[in-house]
mmCIF file of C-alpha atoms in Angstrom:
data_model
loop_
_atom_site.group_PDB
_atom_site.id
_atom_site.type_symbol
_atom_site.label_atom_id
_atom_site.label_comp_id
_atom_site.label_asym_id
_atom_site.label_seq_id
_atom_site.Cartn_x
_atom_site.Cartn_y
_atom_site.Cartn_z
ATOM 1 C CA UNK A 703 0.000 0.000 0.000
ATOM 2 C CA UNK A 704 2.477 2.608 0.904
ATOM 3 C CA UNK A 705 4.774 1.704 -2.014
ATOM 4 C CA UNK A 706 1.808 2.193 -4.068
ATOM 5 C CA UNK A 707 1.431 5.440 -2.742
ATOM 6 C CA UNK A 708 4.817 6.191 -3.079
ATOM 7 C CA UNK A 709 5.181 5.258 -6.781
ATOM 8 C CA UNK A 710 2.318 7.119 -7.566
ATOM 9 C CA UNK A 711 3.422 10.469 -6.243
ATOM 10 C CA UNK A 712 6.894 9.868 -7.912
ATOM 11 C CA UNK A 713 4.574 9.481 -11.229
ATOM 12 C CA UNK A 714 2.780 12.788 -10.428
ATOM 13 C CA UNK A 715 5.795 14.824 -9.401
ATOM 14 C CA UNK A 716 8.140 13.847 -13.103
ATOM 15 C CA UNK A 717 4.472 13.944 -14.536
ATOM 16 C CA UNK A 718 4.541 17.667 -13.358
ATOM 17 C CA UNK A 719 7.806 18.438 -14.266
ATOM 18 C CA UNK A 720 7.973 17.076 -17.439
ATOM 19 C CA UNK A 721 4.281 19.665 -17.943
ATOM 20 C CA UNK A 722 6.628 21.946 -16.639
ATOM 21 C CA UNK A 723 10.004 22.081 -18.630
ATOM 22 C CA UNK A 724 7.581 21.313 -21.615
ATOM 23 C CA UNK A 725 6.099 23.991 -20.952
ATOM 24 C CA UNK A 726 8.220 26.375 -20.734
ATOM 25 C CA UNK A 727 10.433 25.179 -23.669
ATOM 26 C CA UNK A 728 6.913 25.599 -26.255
ATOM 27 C CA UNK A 729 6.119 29.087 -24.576
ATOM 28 C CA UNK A 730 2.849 27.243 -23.351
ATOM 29 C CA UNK A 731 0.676 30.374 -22.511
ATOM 30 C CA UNK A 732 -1.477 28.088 -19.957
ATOM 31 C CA UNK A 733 1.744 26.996 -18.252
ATOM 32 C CA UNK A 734 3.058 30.398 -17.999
ATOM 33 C CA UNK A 735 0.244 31.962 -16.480
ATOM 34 C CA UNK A 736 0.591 29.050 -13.838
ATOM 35 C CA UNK A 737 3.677 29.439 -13.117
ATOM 36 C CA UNK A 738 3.834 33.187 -13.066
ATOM 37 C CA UNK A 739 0.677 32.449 -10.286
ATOM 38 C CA UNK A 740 2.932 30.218 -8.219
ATOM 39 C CA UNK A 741 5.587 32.797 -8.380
ATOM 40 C CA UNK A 742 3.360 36.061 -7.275
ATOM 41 C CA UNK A 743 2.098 33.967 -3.866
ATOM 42 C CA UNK A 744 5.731 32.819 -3.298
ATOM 43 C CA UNK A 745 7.312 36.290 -4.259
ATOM 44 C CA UNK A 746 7.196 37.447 -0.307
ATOM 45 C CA UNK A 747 10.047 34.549 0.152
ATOM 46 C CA UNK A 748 11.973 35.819 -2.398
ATOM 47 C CA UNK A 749 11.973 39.350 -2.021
ATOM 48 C CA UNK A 750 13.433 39.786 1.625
ATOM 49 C CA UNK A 751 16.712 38.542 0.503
ATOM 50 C CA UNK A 752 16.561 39.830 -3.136
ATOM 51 C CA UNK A 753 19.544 42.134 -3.994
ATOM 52 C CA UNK A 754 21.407 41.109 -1.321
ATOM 53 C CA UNK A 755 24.943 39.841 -1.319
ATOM 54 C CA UNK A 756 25.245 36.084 -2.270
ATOM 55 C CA UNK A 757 21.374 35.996 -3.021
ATOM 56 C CA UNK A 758 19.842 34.315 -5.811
ATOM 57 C CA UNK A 759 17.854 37.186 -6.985
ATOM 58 C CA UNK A 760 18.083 40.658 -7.705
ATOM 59 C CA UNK A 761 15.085 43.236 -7.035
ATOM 60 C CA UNK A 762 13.870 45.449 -9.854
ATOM 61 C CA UNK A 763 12.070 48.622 -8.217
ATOM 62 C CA UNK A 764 9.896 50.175 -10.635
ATOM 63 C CA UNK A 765 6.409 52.086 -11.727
ATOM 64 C CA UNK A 766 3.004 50.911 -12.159
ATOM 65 C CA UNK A 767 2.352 52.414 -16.069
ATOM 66 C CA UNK A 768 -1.561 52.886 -15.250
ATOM 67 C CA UNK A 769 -1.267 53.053 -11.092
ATOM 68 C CA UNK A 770 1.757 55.200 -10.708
ATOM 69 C CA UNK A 771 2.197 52.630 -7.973
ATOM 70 C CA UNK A 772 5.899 51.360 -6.885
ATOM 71 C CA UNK A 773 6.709 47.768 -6.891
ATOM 72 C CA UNK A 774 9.234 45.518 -6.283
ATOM 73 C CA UNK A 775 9.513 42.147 -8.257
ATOM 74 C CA UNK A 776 12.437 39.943 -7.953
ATOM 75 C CA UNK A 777 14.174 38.679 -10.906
ATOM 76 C CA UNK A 778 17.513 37.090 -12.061
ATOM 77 C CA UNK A 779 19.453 39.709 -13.264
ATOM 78 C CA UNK A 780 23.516 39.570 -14.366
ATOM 79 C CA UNK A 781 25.404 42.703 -15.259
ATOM 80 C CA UNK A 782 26.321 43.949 -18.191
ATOM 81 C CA UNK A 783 29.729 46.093 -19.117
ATOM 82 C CA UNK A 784 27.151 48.909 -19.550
ATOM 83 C CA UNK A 785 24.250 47.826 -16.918
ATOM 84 C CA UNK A 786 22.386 44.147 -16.405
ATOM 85 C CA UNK A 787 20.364 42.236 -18.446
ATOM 86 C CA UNK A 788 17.678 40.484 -16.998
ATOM 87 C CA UNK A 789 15.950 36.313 -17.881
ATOM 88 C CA UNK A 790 12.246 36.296 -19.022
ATOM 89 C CA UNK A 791 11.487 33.243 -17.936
ATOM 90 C CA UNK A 792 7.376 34.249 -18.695
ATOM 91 C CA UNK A 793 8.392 36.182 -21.615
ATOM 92 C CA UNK A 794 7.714 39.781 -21.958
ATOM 93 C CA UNK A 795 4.544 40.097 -21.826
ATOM 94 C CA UNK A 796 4.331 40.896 -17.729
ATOM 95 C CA UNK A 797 3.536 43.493 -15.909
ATOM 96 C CA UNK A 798 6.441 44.498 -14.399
ATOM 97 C CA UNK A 799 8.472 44.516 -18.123
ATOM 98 C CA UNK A 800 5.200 46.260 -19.582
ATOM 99 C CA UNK A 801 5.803 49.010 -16.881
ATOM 100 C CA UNK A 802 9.481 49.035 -17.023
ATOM 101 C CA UNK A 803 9.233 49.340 -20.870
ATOM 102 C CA UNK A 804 6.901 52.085 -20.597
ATOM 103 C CA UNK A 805 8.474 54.355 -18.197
ATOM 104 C CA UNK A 806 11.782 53.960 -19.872
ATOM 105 C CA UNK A 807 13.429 53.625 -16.488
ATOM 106 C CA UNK A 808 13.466 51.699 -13.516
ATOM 107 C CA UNK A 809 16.297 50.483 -10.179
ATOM 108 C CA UNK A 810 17.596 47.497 -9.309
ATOM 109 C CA UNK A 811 19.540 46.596 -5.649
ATOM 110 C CA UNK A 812 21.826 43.854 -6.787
ATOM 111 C CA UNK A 813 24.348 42.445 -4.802
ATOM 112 C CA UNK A 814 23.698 44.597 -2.015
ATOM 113 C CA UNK A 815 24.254 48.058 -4.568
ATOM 114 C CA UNK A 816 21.584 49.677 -5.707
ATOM 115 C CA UNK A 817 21.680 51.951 -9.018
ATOM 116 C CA UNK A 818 19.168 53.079 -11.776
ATOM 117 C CA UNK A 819 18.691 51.892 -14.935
ATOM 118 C CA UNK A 820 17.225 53.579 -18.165
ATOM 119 C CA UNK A 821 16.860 52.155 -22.081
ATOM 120 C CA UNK A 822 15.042 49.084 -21.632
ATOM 121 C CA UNK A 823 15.300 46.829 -24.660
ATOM 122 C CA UNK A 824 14.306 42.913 -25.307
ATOM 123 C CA UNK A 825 16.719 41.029 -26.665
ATOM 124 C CA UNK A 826 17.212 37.651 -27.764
ATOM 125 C CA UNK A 827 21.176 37.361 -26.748
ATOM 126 C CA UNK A 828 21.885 37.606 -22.894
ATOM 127 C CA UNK A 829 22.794 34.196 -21.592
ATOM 128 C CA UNK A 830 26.924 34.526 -22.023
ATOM 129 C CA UNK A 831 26.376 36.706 -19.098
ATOM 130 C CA UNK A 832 25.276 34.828 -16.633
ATOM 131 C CA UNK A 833 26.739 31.644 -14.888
ATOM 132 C CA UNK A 834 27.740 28.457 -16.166
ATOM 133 C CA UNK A 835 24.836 26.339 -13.786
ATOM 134 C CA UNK A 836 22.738 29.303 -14.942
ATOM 135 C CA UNK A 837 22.810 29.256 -18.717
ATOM 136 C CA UNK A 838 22.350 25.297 -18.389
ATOM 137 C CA UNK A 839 19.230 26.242 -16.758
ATOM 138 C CA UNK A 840 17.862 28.844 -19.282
ATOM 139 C CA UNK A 841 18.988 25.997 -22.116
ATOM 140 C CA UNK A 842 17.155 23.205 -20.626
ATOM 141 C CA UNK A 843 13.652 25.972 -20.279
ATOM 142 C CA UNK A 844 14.053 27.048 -23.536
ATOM 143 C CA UNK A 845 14.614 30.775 -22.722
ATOM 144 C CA UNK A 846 15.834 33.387 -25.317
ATOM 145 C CA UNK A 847 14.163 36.549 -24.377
ATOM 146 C CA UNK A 848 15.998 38.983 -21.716
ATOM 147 C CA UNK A 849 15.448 42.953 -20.508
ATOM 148 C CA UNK A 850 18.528 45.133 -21.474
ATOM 149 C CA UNK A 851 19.147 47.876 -19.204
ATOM 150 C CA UNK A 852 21.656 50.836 -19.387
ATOM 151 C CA UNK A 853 22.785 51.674 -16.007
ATOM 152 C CA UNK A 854 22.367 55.749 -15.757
ATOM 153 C CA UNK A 855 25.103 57.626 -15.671
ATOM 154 C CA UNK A 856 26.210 60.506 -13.656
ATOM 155 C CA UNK A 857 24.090 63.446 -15.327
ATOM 156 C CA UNK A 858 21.643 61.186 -16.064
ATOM 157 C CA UNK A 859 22.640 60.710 -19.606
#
C-alpha cells in the first residue's frame, strides 16, 4: 500500500515536471500563467533577501504604467559592461516589463548596490552573461528573451 502510494506520487511529481520544462520550452501560454501564479504567492520569500549579497535574486524597483504605484519584483538579473540584463522566464509580456518598458526607467539593488537603470530593450542574446549552472538552466527551459538595461550615468545621460 504505501509503495503504491509512493510510486504514484513519484509518477505525479516527473508527470509535473515534465508539464513543466515542456512547458516552458513551447512558450505554453497556460503553463506560464501558472507558473507566473505560483511565483506572485511565493514572491514574499523571495523578495526579503533579493539584492542582497550572495542571493539568488536581484530586485527590480519600478512604476506601475496605469497606477503610478511602486513595486518591487524579484528577478535574475547579471550585469552587463554597460548595466544588467535580466531572464524572461514568462516572456515579456508581464507586468512588471510592460511598466518598465513604458516608463523607460526603472532600479535594481543587486548584490547589495543599488543603481538606476534607463533604455530598456528585449533582446534575444543575454545568456553569455550569466553563470555556467545558470545558462544550463535557461537551455534546458528554452529561454531566449531577456530585458537590457543601461545603467544611468552621472548626469543622467
Amino acid at each position: 500500500m504505501v509503495r503504491k502510494m509512493i510510486g504514484t506520487m513519484l509518477v505525479a511529481i516527473v508527470g509535473t515536471a515534465v508539464v513543466f520544462v515542456v512547458g516552458l520550452r513551447t512558450k505554453s501560454p497556460g503553463v506560464r500563467r501558472a507558473v507566473r501564479r505560483v511565483s506572485r504567492a511565493t514572491r514574499g520569500l523571495t523578495v526579503d533577501r533579493a539584492g542582497q549579497p550572495g542571493a539568488y535574486a536581484s530586485l527590480v524597483r519600478h512604476v506601475g504604467r496605469s497606477s503610478g504605484r511602486p513595486y518591487e519584483t524579484p528577478v535574475r538579473a547579471a550585469e552587463t559592461d554597460d548595466g544588467v540584463i535580466i531572464t524572461l522566464p514568462y516572456g515579456a509580456d508581464t507586468d512588471w516589463v510592460k511598466n518598465v518598458l513604458a516608463s523607460g526607467n526603472a532600479t535594481i539593488v543587486h548584490e547589495g548596490r543599488t543603481f538606476g537603470l534607463q533604455q530598456p530593450e528585449i533582446v534575444s542574446e543575454g545568456m553569455q552573461y550569466f553563470p555556467a549552472k545558470d545558462q544550463r538552466t535557461q537551455r534546458l527551459f528554452g529561454l531566449d528573451e531577456y530585458l537590457r538595461l543601461r545603467r544611468v550615468r552621472s548626469g543622467g545621460s
